[in-house]
Tab-separated table of C-alpha atoms in Angstrom:
chain	number	residue	atom	x	y	z
A	1	UNK	CA	-0.077	0.037	-0.038
A	2	UNK	CA	0.908	3.561	-0.478
A	3	UNK	CA	3.283	4.770	2.223
A	4	UNK	CA	4.267	1.511	3.204
A	5	UNK	CA	7.924	1.111	3.847
A	6	UNK	CA	9.378	-1.095	1.117
A	7	UNK	CA	12.241	-3.560	1.452
A	8	UNK	CA	15.564	-2.406	0.395
A	9	UNK	CA	16.563	-5.240	-0.923
A	10	UNK	CA	14.709	-8.313	-2.509
A	11	UNK	CA	13.638	-10.673	0.321
A	12	UNK	CA	15.228	-14.114	0.277
A	13	UNK	CA	12.940	-17.015	-1.004
A	14	UNK	CA	14.520	-20.122	-0.804
A	15	UNK	CA	13.667	-23.168	-2.350
A	16	UNK	CA	13.098	-25.990	-0.004
A	17	UNK	CA	11.916	-28.644	-2.455
A	18	UNK	CA	8.063	-28.291	-1.734
A	19	UNK	CA	7.207	-26.518	-4.376
A	20	UNK	CA	5.430	-29.329	-6.335
A	21	UNK	CA	1.846	-28.721	-5.562
A	22	UNK	CA	1.896	-24.877	-6.516
A	23	UNK	CA	0.614	-24.556	-10.036
A	24	UNK	CA	0.171	-20.786	-10.455
A	25	UNK	CA	3.179	-18.989	-12.122
A	26	UNK	CA	4.184	-16.253	-9.517
A	27	UNK	CA	6.731	-13.632	-9.488
A	28	UNK	CA	8.125	-10.515	-7.148
A	29	UNK	CA	8.147	-7.401	-8.160
A	30	UNK	CA	9.241	-3.681	-7.164
A	31	UNK	CA	6.059	-1.431	-6.012
A	32	UNK	CA	6.993	1.154	-8.469
A	33	UNK	CA	6.768	-1.306	-11.375
A	34	UNK	CA	3.595	-3.034	-9.769
A	35	UNK	CA	2.048	0.236	-9.879
A	36	UNK	CA	2.754	1.359	-13.492
A	37	UNK	CA	1.419	-2.107	-14.362
A	38	UNK	CA	-1.659	-1.606	-12.573
A	39	UNK	CA	-2.441	1.760	-13.737
A	40	UNK	CA	-1.783	0.669	-17.338
A	41	UNK	CA	-4.634	-2.058	-16.597
A	42	UNK	CA	-6.836	-0.010	-15.064
A	43	UNK	CA	-7.022	2.529	-17.929
A	44	UNK	CA	-8.041	-0.802	-19.973
A	45	UNK	CA	-5.031	-1.272	-21.751
A	46	UNK	CA	-3.175	-4.815	-22.321
A	47	UNK	CA	-0.028	-5.506	-20.762
A	48	UNK	CA	2.650	-7.938	-21.902
A	49	UNK	CA	5.109	-9.168	-19.460
A	50	UNK	CA	8.413	-11.372	-20.149
A	51	UNK	CA	10.226	-13.388	-17.736
A	52	UNK	CA	13.699	-14.109	-18.759
A	53	UNK	CA	16.444	-15.889	-17.122
A	54	UNK	CA	19.913	-15.038	-18.397
A	55	UNK	CA	22.701	-17.329	-18.211
A	56	UNK	CA	26.062	-16.639	-19.367
A	57	UNK	CA	28.015	-19.095	-20.625
A	58	UNK	CA	31.570	-20.101	-19.593
A	59	UNK	CA	34.620	-22.081	-21.105
A	60	UNK	CA	34.767	-23.617	-17.857
A	61	UNK	CA	32.274	-24.282	-15.089
A	62	UNK	CA	32.567	-23.817	-11.304
A	63	UNK	CA	30.132	-25.439	-9.127
A	64	UNK	CA	30.227	-26.208	-5.262
A	65	UNK	CA	28.407	-28.694	-3.397
A	66	UNK	CA	26.956	-27.989	0.051
A	67	UNK	CA	26.598	-31.025	2.520
A	68	UNK	CA	26.731	-32.196	5.898
A	69	UNK	CA	27.733	-35.174	7.633
A	70	UNK	CA	25.103	-34.517	10.019
A	71	UNK	CA	22.430	-35.588	7.585
A	72	UNK	CA	22.061	-38.708	5.387
A	73	UNK	CA	19.582	-37.024	3.120
A	74	UNK	CA	22.949	-35.837	1.149
A	75	UNK	CA	24.532	-39.408	1.063
A	76	UNK	CA	22.743	-40.854	-2.138
A	77	UNK	CA	23.201	-37.572	-4.246
A	78	UNK	CA	26.823	-38.152	-3.677
A	79	UNK	CA	27.174	-41.737	-4.346
A	80	UNK	CA	25.417	-41.296	-7.714
A	81	UNK	CA	27.474	-38.043	-8.498
A	82	UNK	CA	30.428	-39.315	-8.143
A	83	UNK	CA	31.501	-40.369	-11.571
A	84	UNK	CA	29.993	-37.629	-12.785
A	85	UNK	CA	32.295	-35.140	-11.010
A	86	UNK	CA	34.768	-37.171	-12.410
A	87	UNK	CA	33.581	-37.133	-15.681
A	88	UNK	CA	33.555	-33.456	-15.560
A	89	UNK	CA	36.999	-33.007	-14.304
A	90	UNK	CA	39.055	-31.537	-17.121
A	91	UNK	CA	35.786	-28.749	-17.901
A	92	UNK	CA	34.894	-27.883	-14.646
A	93	UNK	CA	35.954	-26.662	-11.369
A	94	UNK	CA	34.304	-28.310	-8.012
A	95	UNK	CA	34.647	-26.984	-4.706
A	96	UNK	CA	32.860	-29.025	-1.722
A	97	UNK	CA	31.736	-27.739	1.884
A	98	UNK	CA	30.469	-29.233	4.383
A	99	UNK	CA	27.769	-26.667	6.004
A	100	UNK	CA	28.297	-25.763	9.851
A	101	UNK	CA	26.604	-22.718	12.635
A	102	UNK	CA	28.829	-20.219	13.324
A	103	UNK	CA	28.323	-19.975	17.265
A	104	UNK	CA	26.108	-22.096	19.482
A	105	UNK	CA	22.136	-21.607	19.399
A	106	UNK	CA	21.426	-23.493	22.416
A	107	UNK	CA	20.829	-22.069	25.945
A	108	UNK	CA	22.749	-24.601	27.882
A	109	UNK	CA	26.341	-24.226	28.087
A	110	UNK	CA	26.723	-27.917	28.415
A	111	UNK	CA	24.746	-28.558	25.590
A	112	UNK	CA	26.927	-26.365	23.412
A	113	UNK	CA	29.743	-28.491	24.743
A	114	UNK	CA	28.483	-31.491	23.759
A	115	UNK	CA	27.394	-29.892	20.173
A	116	UNK	CA	30.114	-27.524	19.234
A	117	UNK	CA	33.825	-27.307	19.352
A	118	UNK	CA	36.545	-24.371	19.941
A	119	UNK	CA	34.794	-22.966	23.082
A	120	UNK	CA	31.276	-22.934	21.045
A	121	UNK	CA	32.781	-21.285	18.072
A	122	UNK	CA	31.570	-24.247	15.556
A	123	UNK	CA	28.203	-26.191	15.767
A	124	UNK	CA	26.484	-28.972	14.010
A	125	UNK	CA	24.037	-27.278	11.471
A	126	UNK	CA	20.780	-26.696	13.287
A	127	UNK	CA	16.814	-26.321	12.433
A	128	UNK	CA	15.532	-23.125	12.975
A	129	UNK	CA	14.005	-24.078	16.585
A	130	UNK	CA	17.637	-24.947	17.583
A	131	UNK	CA	17.089	-28.724	17.117
A	132	UNK	CA	19.992	-30.818	15.628
A	133	UNK	CA	19.612	-32.310	12.080
A	134	UNK	CA	21.107	-35.389	12.517
A	135	UNK	CA	19.412	-38.326	12.255
A	136	UNK	CA	22.188	-40.457	13.882
A	137	UNK	CA	22.325	-40.700	17.915
A	138	UNK	CA	25.722	-38.882	18.446
A	139	UNK	CA	27.253	-35.332	19.511
A	140	UNK	CA	27.161	-32.394	17.499
A	141	UNK	CA	31.339	-32.103	17.916
A	142	UNK	CA	31.749	-35.399	16.365
A	143	UNK	CA	30.148	-34.213	13.080
A	144	UNK	CA	32.177	-31.046	13.067
A	145	UNK	CA	35.192	-32.984	13.524
A	146	UNK	CA	33.988	-34.984	10.623
A	147	UNK	CA	33.496	-31.749	8.758
A	148	UNK	CA	37.285	-30.927	9.234
A	149	UNK	CA	38.472	-33.629	8.422
A	150	UNK	CA	36.602	-33.757	4.844
A	151	UNK	CA	37.777	-30.054	4.422
A	152	UNK	CA	41.461	-31.304	5.469
A	153	UNK	CA	41.447	-34.059	2.416
A	154	UNK	CA	39.806	-31.617	0.180
A	155	UNK	CA	42.720	-28.951	0.944
A	156	UNK	CA	45.582	-32.135	0.514
A	157	UNK	CA	43.586	-33.812	-2.645
A	158	UNK	CA	41.490	-31.260	-4.228
A	159	UNK	CA	42.289	-27.791	-3.857
A	160	UNK	CA	44.950	-27.680	-6.934
A	161	UNK	CA	43.102	-29.510	-9.174
A	162	UNK	CA	39.279	-28.432	-8.846
A	163	UNK	CA	38.555	-32.427	-8.507
A	164	UNK	CA	39.492	-34.063	-5.480
A	165	UNK	CA	39.381	-37.877	-6.666
A	166	UNK	CA	40.412	-38.703	-3.548
A	167	UNK	CA	38.171	-36.704	-1.625
A	168	UNK	CA	35.037	-38.445	-3.496
A	169	UNK	CA	36.559	-41.523	-3.098
A	170	UNK	CA	36.820	-41.009	1.208
A	171	UNK	CA	33.477	-39.673	1.183
A	172	UNK	CA	31.715	-42.823	-0.840
A	173	UNK	CA	33.924	-45.206	0.610
A	174	UNK	CA	32.819	-43.625	4.566
A	175	UNK	CA	29.385	-43.589	3.643
A	176	UNK	CA	29.580	-47.277	2.855
A	177	UNK	CA	31.925	-48.332	5.460
A	178	UNK	CA	31.388	-45.841	8.423
A	179	UNK	CA	28.293	-44.198	8.308
A	180	UNK	CA	26.553	-45.647	11.289
A	181	UNK	CA	26.490	-44.761	14.972
A	182	UNK	CA	28.793	-47.380	15.861
A	183	UNK	CA	31.764	-46.629	13.444
A	184	UNK	CA	31.244	-42.959	12.583
A	185	UNK	CA	33.887	-41.903	14.937
A	186	UNK	CA	35.567	-44.662	15.155
A	187	UNK	CA	39.212	-44.294	14.456
A	188	UNK	CA	40.202	-47.790	12.883
A	189	UNK	CA	37.218	-47.608	10.672
A	190	UNK	CA	38.379	-43.972	9.445
A	191	UNK	CA	41.869	-45.492	8.709
A	192	UNK	CA	40.484	-48.170	7.042
A	193	UNK	CA	38.820	-45.569	4.863
A	194	UNK	CA	42.188	-43.480	4.229
A	195	UNK	CA	43.839	-47.091	3.133
A	196	UNK	CA	40.689	-47.837	0.505
A	197	UNK	CA	40.446	-43.842	-1.031
A	198	UNK	CA	44.326	-43.197	-1.581
A	199	UNK	CA	44.555	-40.570	1.464
A	200	UNK	CA	47.341	-40.648	3.240
A	201	UNK	CA	46.744	-40.548	6.904
A	202	UNK	CA	49.624	-38.554	8.022
A	203	UNK	CA	48.989	-35.745	6.156
A	204	UNK	CA	45.332	-35.346	7.370
A	205	UNK	CA	46.613	-35.496	10.957
A	206	UNK	CA	48.844	-32.547	10.323
A	207	UNK	CA	46.233	-30.857	8.522
A	208	UNK	CA	43.775	-31.218	11.716
A	209	UNK	CA	46.396	-29.841	13.802
A	210	UNK	CA	47.930	-26.976	11.761
A	211	UNK	CA	44.507	-25.555	11.157
A	212	UNK	CA	43.669	-24.795	15.061
A	213	UNK	CA	42.497	-28.392	15.829
A	214	UNK	CA	39.436	-28.300	17.496
A	215	UNK	CA	39.976	-27.884	21.456
A	216	UNK	CA	39.907	-24.201	23.400
A	217	UNK	CA	38.501	-20.979	22.341
A	218	UNK	CA	40.750	-20.785	19.592
A	219	UNK	CA	39.577	-20.195	15.579
A	220	UNK	CA	40.421	-22.882	13.069
A	221	UNK	CA	41.316	-21.608	9.366
A	222	UNK	CA	39.539	-24.134	7.434
A	223	UNK	CA	36.433	-23.834	9.396
A	224	UNK	CA	36.216	-19.853	9.302
A	225	UNK	CA	36.782	-20.514	5.530
A	226	UNK	CA	33.914	-22.519	5.808
A	227	UNK	CA	31.604	-19.977	8.070
A	228	UNK	CA	32.990	-17.130	5.175
A	229	UNK	CA	31.787	-18.908	2.218
A	230	UNK	CA	28.456	-19.340	3.997
A	231	UNK	CA	28.075	-15.813	4.035
A	232	UNK	CA	29.032	-14.582	0.561
A	233	UNK	CA	26.886	-17.533	-1.119
A	234	UNK	CA	23.911	-16.662	1.175
A	235	UNK	CA	21.313	-18.434	3.419
A	236	UNK	CA	20.459	-21.847	2.871
A	237	UNK	CA	17.090	-23.294	3.343
A	238	UNK	CA	17.565	-27.007	2.041
A	239	UNK	CA	21.073	-29.261	2.741
A	240	UNK	CA	22.265	-30.678	0.383
A	241	UNK	CA	22.393	-27.981	-2.172
A	242	UNK	CA	24.251	-26.728	-5.131
A	243	UNK	CA	25.989	-23.193	-6.743
A	244	UNK	CA	26.698	-23.111	-10.383
A	245	UNK	CA	28.819	-20.380	-11.212
A	246	UNK	CA	27.717	-18.876	-8.019
A	247	UNK	CA	23.531	-19.424	-8.639
A	248	UNK	CA	22.019	-21.795	-6.401
A	249	UNK	CA	20.324	-24.955	-8.277
A	250	UNK	CA	16.729	-24.679	-7.299
A	251	UNK	CA	14.451	-26.966	-6.963
A	252	UNK	CA	14.274	-30.739	-5.437
A	253	UNK	CA	18.292	-31.756	-5.541
A	254	UNK	CA	18.939	-34.315	-8.239
A	255	UNK	CA	22.108	-35.932	-10.168
A	256	UNK	CA	19.995	-34.605	-13.310
A	257	UNK	CA	19.386	-31.022	-12.179
A	258	UNK	CA	22.481	-30.566	-10.756
A	259	UNK	CA	24.478	-32.287	-14.038
A	260	UNK	CA	22.030	-29.855	-16.572
A	261	UNK	CA	22.554	-26.680	-14.565
A	262	UNK	CA	26.365	-27.621	-14.989
A	263	UNK	CA	26.132	-28.456	-18.854
A	264	UNK	CA	23.720	-25.173	-19.375
A	265	UNK	CA	26.534	-22.795	-18.219
A	266	UNK	CA	29.276	-23.894	-20.743
A	267	UNK	CA	30.263	-22.646	-24.193
A	268	UNK	CA	28.695	-24.412	-26.792
A	269	UNK	CA	32.265	-25.052	-28.161
A	270	UNK	CA	33.396	-25.801	-24.495
A	271	UNK	CA	30.791	-28.062	-23.531
A	272	UNK	CA	32.637	-31.504	-22.718
A	273	UNK	CA	31.308	-34.674	-24.489
A	274	UNK	CA	29.676	-36.340	-21.456
A	275	UNK	CA	27.266	-33.368	-21.423
A	276	UNK	CA	26.765	-34.011	-25.456
A	277	UNK	CA	26.124	-37.488	-25.169
A	278	UNK	CA	24.212	-37.665	-21.330
A	279	UNK	CA	22.162	-34.585	-21.028
A	280	UNK	CA	19.005	-35.948	-22.487
A	281	UNK	CA	19.748	-39.395	-21.292
A	282	UNK	CA	16.827	-41.237	-19.853
A	283	UNK	CA	19.331	-42.065	-16.314
A	284	UNK	CA	22.027	-39.442	-16.657
A	285	UNK	CA	23.963	-41.913	-14.124
A	286	UNK	CA	23.589	-44.987	-15.804
A	287	UNK	CA	24.876	-42.749	-19.187
A	288	UNK	CA	28.114	-41.887	-17.519
A	289	UNK	CA	29.160	-44.808	-16.090
A	290	UNK	CA	28.431	-46.480	-19.631
A	291	UNK	CA	30.949	-44.134	-21.297
A	292	UNK	CA	33.356	-44.605	-18.516
A	293	UNK	CA	33.170	-47.932	-19.340
A	294	UNK	CA	33.099	-47.637	-23.099
A	295	UNK	CA	36.284	-45.764	-22.704
A	296	UNK	CA	37.852	-48.548	-21.031
A	297	UNK	CA	36.697	-50.945	-23.606
A	298	UNK	CA	37.745	-48.501	-26.816
A	299	UNK	CA	41.150	-48.754	-24.818
A	300	UNK	CA	41.621	-52.444	-24.330
A	301	UNK	CA	40.326	-52.792	-27.935
A	302	UNK	CA	42.813	-50.681	-29.494
A	303	UNK	CA	45.495	-52.603	-27.251
A	304	UNK	CA	44.182	-56.028	-28.551
A	305	UNK	CA	44.230	-54.331	-32.351
A	306	UNK	CA	47.785	-52.945	-32.132
A	307	UNK	CA	48.540	-56.826	-30.611
A	308	UNK	CA	46.856	-58.065	-33.936
A	309	UNK	CA	48.637	-55.536	-36.402
A	310	UNK	CA	51.762	-56.347	-34.784
A	311	UNK	CA	51.305	-60.258	-35.359
A	312	UNK	CA	50.058	-59.707	-38.621
A	313	UNK	CA	53.289	-57.853	-39.750
A	314	UNK	CA	55.757	-60.363	-38.388
A	315	UNK	CA	53.770	-62.908	-40.328
A	316	UNK	CA	54.125	-60.850	-43.342
A	317	UNK	CA	58.001	-60.635	-42.964
A	318	UNK	CA	58.283	-64.268	-42.342
A	319	UNK	CA	55.752	-65.057	-45.761
A	320	UNK	CA	58.299	-62.626	-47.425
A	321	UNK	CA	61.338	-64.397	-46.139
A	322	UNK	CA	60.041	-67.652	-46.989
A	323	UNK	CA	59.518	-66.733	-50.629
A	324	UNK	CA	62.972	-64.764	-50.827
A	325	UNK	CA	64.458	-68.230	-49.651
A	326	UNK	CA	61.946	-70.267	-52.096
A	327	UNK	CA	62.914	-68.010	-55.038
A	328	UNK	CA	66.750	-68.254	-53.818
A	329	UNK	CA	66.814	-72.028	-53.818
A	330	UNK	CA	64.808	-72.013	-57.039
A	331	UNK	CA	67.082	-70.069	-59.198
A	332	UNK	CA	70.304	-71.989	-57.356
A	333	UNK	CA	68.649	-75.397	-58.690
A	334	UNK	CA	67.422	-74.024	-62.039
A	335	UNK	CA	71.041	-73.016	-62.984
A	336	UNK	CA	72.845	-76.232	-61.694
A	337	UNK	CA	70.309	-78.498	-64.059
A	338	UNK	CA	71.203	-75.734	-66.805
A	339	UNK	CA	74.856	-76.617	-66.354
A	340	UNK	CA	74.262	-80.209	-66.792
A	341	UNK	CA	72.685	-79.819	-69.545
A	342	UNK	CA	75.054	-78.051	-71.271
A	343	UNK	CA	77.769	-80.669	-70.558
A	344	UNK	CA	75.033	-83.479	-71.974
A	345	UNK	CA	74.997	-81.637	-74.967
A	346	UNK	CA	78.504	-81.034	-76.206
A	347	UNK	CA	79.264	-81.810	-79.780
A	348	UNK	CA	80.392	-85.156	-81.221
A	349	UNK	CA	83.642	-83.833	-82.581
A	350	UNK	CA	84.903	-82.789	-79.228
A	351	UNK	CA	83.835	-85.793	-77.762
A	352	UNK	CA	86.352	-87.613	-80.350
A	353	UNK	CA	89.061	-85.557	-80.237
A	354	UNK	CA	88.992	-86.185	-76.042
């Protein structure tokens, strides 16, 4: 209404994945624009509006994945997206974050000690009512510790190449072997995951300590980076979430819509082959996996073809050698027979003289 104070900035309208029952197109606009449109309509004029989404394609796409070890909701996505992330490694830069809360939102100091680390600085992700979102009966500081561990693995194995194959190996193997109340914080289980993932335990232990650790009321540099990134990208309504070139992928998070969002941000001449082959596939995960297997088959086939080619060349050389020997032998024998014939045909006069 007139005279009301307008918002200085557009209000945050996060998609929590519950939009499936909304069928009426809607949008927000400033009061100034809305009033001018209403005036036109009231005066009897028709108004045509156009909504456009502008995507600026780039040669290299940056995408960020936000998850939290406290919630198994993102585990299936991680399991399914690993092969896609690795297939995009030559064209896209990836960076993962594990979402945490800055500061304790609980009233009890004892609860904060259990649910947070570093004197209450870093806590497991919570809901708006202060209840923790974990679905495992574990204290929040265990989840913060796993968050820091994953950030260290990324720092050591993914920060330079923007792929982090070892990070993906660790997360997927951890979900398979340790994601339970009995083994989530079990040192032996984690060491076993390190071994299966190609992660050097000593490097990660060093990173955990050098970043500031989890004890005492001191800052941890890697967890501070996560908090700063949360402020930069803005509030998240749903975890897991994905940003592609700084824009959040909206709607229910799935392998298909994240893959489509990444592929649509490439310039046409820079689009990875996996995008062209699998973007419209009925099952993106199976398509990407089949492409990976196909590449291995082609490589194997090429090796076998090379072996057959080498064998054929050797056989050809052997055949040529046999032919040359046969020709040489035939020539020698022919000359021998010709000489004998010439002796037998000597004239009678020459014989009598002898």
